[in-house]
Amino acid sequence: MPYAVITGTGHYVPEKVVKNDDLKAFYDTSDEWIYERSGIRERRFAPEGVGPADLAIPAVKQALERAGVDKTALDMVVFATLSPECWFPGSACFLQEKMDLPTIPALDIRMQCSGFVYGLSIAEQYIKNGMYRRVLVVGAEMQSTSLDLSPEGRTVGVLFGDGAGAVVVEASQTGPGIVSTHLHTQGKYARELWIPEPSSLKRPKVSPDLKGLYPYMNGKEVFKHAVVRMKESALEALESAGWAPEEVDWYFPHQANYRIAAAMADQIGLSMDKFYMTIHKYGNTTAASIPISLSEAERDGSLKKGQKIILTAFGSGFTWASAAIVW
Ligand code: UT7
């Protein structure tokens, strides 16, 4: 059985920096409130007309270049996003068109903040069972157009940002690369963090009186579950790999809230020094947050070959997922 190894990473964030104070144009809020509650200082917003596939292109190009893989050699694309260009088809189809990729399977998955780790697991399985040799996994989000910029939207609106990350996963005779992945869902909490409309339960699906177009989040409930599930799934990955928490070089938590990562680190008995954080710069980029962190960590020299890392994510669904990887 081949190993599944991440051979290239890339990321892209739009140029426009939106500082906490800039959000005062829409909301009754402050830099102090946002930073203390979430750890966010700023995020990026892309201009209207840009979709997740557009944001993904520079990230994918970097990942392919770093892997030394030509786009014609890809066997599959897995694209995780909760903010696709349209109802259907998925963002992966647009990426395939815009990058002129071969007519390979281009699969969208909708696992929200856990989407990238789910995508990695799909890539891992296709590679380990021998069906494919090179899979591109993308997490990309255009969230800014979905945010409620009216005064009522402040609790959710200050948290999210746009961006994209990508990795190339390849079959290899030398590993271990991706040691294991672990996936979970608990749909009974689906309505605690969701965008309920437009909904196919209604006719017409889109009407002038839609009230659920913007993300709704029961913040405190989501926070509690996020700490427990991200910790649990990190421990699950550690146990499966046979690693003690302190022998891991880096933890890459989904960037939802600095306090969530800090609570999780505390409960595992680790310092935040081992947690790679980008939330202060980019806010919560949902499916893009972990691949952006991986790519940045590789570029700034923090993440090195042979290091042991744990990815752990939690989000709408509820969904949660983790991975143990030797880089
Ligand atoms: O990626 C998916 C997973 N997402 C998450 O994991 C997010 C989880 N939740 C959270 O991170 C936190 O619940 C938040 C950061 C969203 C909110 O923090 P909180 O400590 O739970 O605050 P809260 O919602 O209870 O609000 C506290 C107060 C309220 O005022 P009162 O009722 O105490 O007078 C809010 O109205 O803060 C007020 N508030 C704000 N004030 C200034 C809410 N949003 C804002 C704001 N600026 N943007």
Short mmCIF file of N, CA, C and O and ligand atoms in Angstrom, two decimals, residues 28-30 33-34 37-38 113 154-155 158-160 193 217 219-220 222-223 226 254 256-257 259-260 284 286 314-316, ligand 1:
data_model
loop_
_atom_site.label_atom_id
_atom_site.label_comp_id
_atom_site.label_asym_id
_atom_site.label_seq_id
_atom_site.Cartn_x
_atom_site.Cartn_y
_atom_site.Cartn_z
N ASP A 28 -21.64 48.52 15.82
CA ASP A 28 -21.28 49.09 17.11
C ASP A 28 -20.31 48.10 17.76
O ASP A 28 -20.72 47.15 18.43
N THR A 29 -19.02 48.27 17.51
CA THR A 29 -18.02 47.33 17.99
C THR A 29 -16.71 48.05 18.25
O THR A 29 -16.63 49.27 18.10
N SER A 30 -15.69 47.31 18.67
CA SER A 30 -14.40 47.94 18.95
C SER A 30 -13.28 46.93 18.75
O SER A 30 -13.51 45.71 18.85
N TRP A 33 -13.00 44.73 21.93
CA TRP A 33 -13.98 43.64 22.08
C TRP A 33 -13.59 42.48 21.17
O TRP A 33 -13.52 41.33 21.60
N ILE A 34 -13.32 42.78 19.91
CA ILE A 34 -13.06 41.70 18.94
C ILE A 34 -11.78 40.95 19.32
O ILE A 34 -11.74 39.72 19.34
N ARG A 37 -12.21 38.86 22.65
CA ARG A 37 -13.10 37.70 22.55
C ARG A 37 -12.61 36.64 21.57
O ARG A 37 -12.98 35.48 21.67
N SER A 38 -11.81 37.08 20.55
CA SER A 38 -11.49 36.13 19.48
C SER A 38 -10.02 36.03 19.12
O SER A 38 -9.60 35.06 18.50
N CYS A 113 -16.00 24.25 8.50
CA CYS A 113 -14.65 24.46 9.05
C CYS A 113 -13.82 23.18 9.10
O CYS A 113 -12.60 23.23 9.21
N ARG A 154 -23.33 41.93 13.99
CA ARG A 154 -21.97 42.16 14.51
C ARG A 154 -21.31 40.93 15.15
O ARG A 154 -20.09 40.78 15.05
N THR A 155 -22.09 40.07 15.82
CA THR A 155 -21.44 38.97 16.54
C THR A 155 -20.72 38.03 15.58
O THR A 155 -19.59 37.60 15.83
N VAL A 158 -17.87 40.00 12.58
CA VAL A 158 -16.49 40.42 12.88
C VAL A 158 -15.50 39.24 12.83
O VAL A 158 -14.29 39.46 12.93
N LEU A 159 -16.01 38.02 12.70
CA LEU A 159 -15.13 36.86 12.87
C LEU A 159 -14.53 36.32 11.58
O LEU A 159 -13.49 35.66 11.62
N PHE A 160 -15.20 36.55 10.44
CA PHE A 160 -14.83 35.79 9.24
C PHE A 160 -14.05 36.60 8.20
O PHE A 160 -14.18 37.81 8.13
N LEU A 193 -25.27 26.58 14.00
CA LEU A 193 -24.34 27.36 13.17
C LEU A 193 -24.66 27.04 11.72
O LEU A 193 -24.30 25.98 11.21
N MET A 217 -25.22 31.98 14.37
CA MET A 217 -24.37 31.16 15.25
C MET A 217 -24.78 31.35 16.70
O MET A 217 -24.88 32.49 17.18
N GLY A 219 -23.13 31.34 19.52
CA GLY A 219 -21.70 31.43 19.80
C GLY A 219 -21.24 30.65 21.01
O GLY A 219 -20.24 29.91 20.95
N LYS A 220 -21.96 30.78 22.12
CA LYS A 220 -21.50 30.13 23.35
C LYS A 220 -21.57 28.61 23.24
O LYS A 220 -20.68 27.89 23.69
N VAL A 222 -21.48 26.86 20.41
CA VAL A 222 -20.46 26.44 19.45
C VAL A 222 -19.09 26.44 20.13
O VAL A 222 -18.30 25.49 19.98
N PHE A 223 -18.82 27.46 20.91
CA PHE A 223 -17.53 27.58 21.60
C PHE A 223 -17.27 26.34 22.48
O PHE A 223 -16.22 25.71 22.42
N ALA A 226 -16.69 23.27 20.48
CA ALA A 226 -15.44 23.36 19.71
C ALA A 226 -14.25 22.96 20.59
O ALA A 226 -13.38 22.19 20.15
N HIS A 254 -7.98 24.49 13.66
CA HIS A 254 -8.82 25.40 12.87
C HIS A 254 -8.85 26.75 13.58
O HIS A 254 -8.99 26.81 14.81
N ALA A 256 -10.72 29.38 14.60
CA ALA A 256 -12.05 29.92 14.86
C ALA A 256 -11.99 31.03 15.90
O ALA A 256 -12.71 32.01 15.82
N ASN A 257 -11.11 30.83 16.89
CA ASN A 257 -11.05 31.75 18.01
C ASN A 257 -9.79 31.40 18.81
O ASN A 257 -9.59 30.23 19.14
N ARG A 259 -9.15 31.87 21.79
CA ARG A 259 -9.50 31.32 23.11
C ARG A 259 -9.87 29.84 23.03
O ARG A 259 -9.68 29.10 24.00
N ILE A 260 -10.41 29.41 21.91
CA ILE A 260 -10.74 27.98 21.74
C ILE A 260 -9.44 27.17 21.72
O ILE A 260 -9.30 26.16 22.42
N ASN A 284 -11.44 34.02 10.82
CA ASN A 284 -11.83 32.63 10.56
C ASN A 284 -12.11 32.48 9.06
O ASN A 284 -13.07 33.05 8.55
N THR A 286 -12.73 29.57 7.66
CA THR A 286 -13.36 28.23 7.63
C THR A 286 -12.48 27.18 6.95
O THR A 286 -11.41 26.88 7.44
N PHE A 314 -13.08 21.97 13.83
CA PHE A 314 -14.46 21.84 14.30
C PHE A 314 -15.30 22.90 13.61
O PHE A 314 -14.84 24.04 13.44
N GLY A 315 -16.53 22.55 13.27
CA GLY A 315 -17.37 23.58 12.65
C GLY A 315 -18.80 23.16 12.47
O GLY A 315 -19.26 22.17 13.04
N SER A 316 -19.50 23.96 11.68
CA SER A 316 -20.92 23.76 11.44
C SER A 316 -21.20 22.33 11.03
O SER A 316 -20.45 21.73 10.25
O1 UT7 B 1 -15.60 28.21 12.86
C1 UT7 B 1 -16.73 27.61 13.39
C2 UT7 B 1 -16.71 27.61 14.81
N1 UT7 B 1 -16.98 28.94 15.35
C3 UT7 B 1 -16.61 29.17 16.59
O2 UT7 B 1 -16.00 28.29 17.16
C4 UT7 B 1 -17.00 30.46 17.29
C5 UT7 B 1 -17.42 30.15 18.70
N2 UT7 B 1 -17.92 31.26 19.48
C6 UT7 B 1 -17.15 32.30 19.80
O3 UT7 B 1 -16.02 32.39 19.43
C7 UT7 B 1 -17.73 33.35 20.76
O4 UT7 B 1 -18.97 32.88 21.27
C8 UT7 B 1 -17.90 34.74 20.11
C9 UT7 B 1 -16.54 35.36 19.81
C10 UT7 B 1 -18.70 34.62 18.84
C11 UT7 B 1 -18.67 35.67 21.07
O5 UT7 B 1 -18.04 35.73 22.31
P1 UT7 B 1 -18.91 35.61 23.64
O6 UT7 B 1 -17.96 35.79 24.75
O7 UT7 B 1 -19.65 34.32 23.57
O8 UT7 B 1 -19.83 36.88 23.55
P2 UT7 B 1 -21.44 36.98 23.52
O9 UT7 B 1 -21.95 36.53 22.17
O10 UT7 B 1 -22.01 36.32 24.71
O11 UT7 B 1 -21.63 38.52 23.67
C12 UT7 B 1 -21.27 39.22 24.84
C13 UT7 B 1 -21.70 40.66 24.69
C14 UT7 B 1 -23.17 40.81 24.35
O12 UT7 B 1 -23.63 41.96 25.03
P3 UT7 B 1 -24.51 41.83 26.36
O13 UT7 B 1 -25.70 40.99 25.96
O14 UT7 B 1 -23.61 41.16 27.35
O15 UT7 B 1 -24.84 43.25 26.68
C15 UT7 B 1 -23.16 41.05 22.86
O16 UT7 B 1 -24.28 41.80 22.44
O17 UT7 B 1 -20.97 41.29 23.61
C16 UT7 B 1 -21.91 41.87 22.68
N3 UT7 B 1 -21.36 41.75 21.34
C17 UT7 B 1 -20.50 42.63 20.81
N4 UT7 B 1 -19.96 43.76 21.30
C18 UT7 B 1 -19.09 44.44 20.51
C19 UT7 B 1 -21.57 40.75 20.44
N5 UT7 B 1 -20.86 41.00 19.33
C20 UT7 B 1 -20.18 42.15 19.54
C21 UT7 B 1 -19.28 42.89 18.75
N6 UT7 B 1 -18.76 44.03 19.29
N7 UT7 B 1 -18.89 42.51 17.52
#
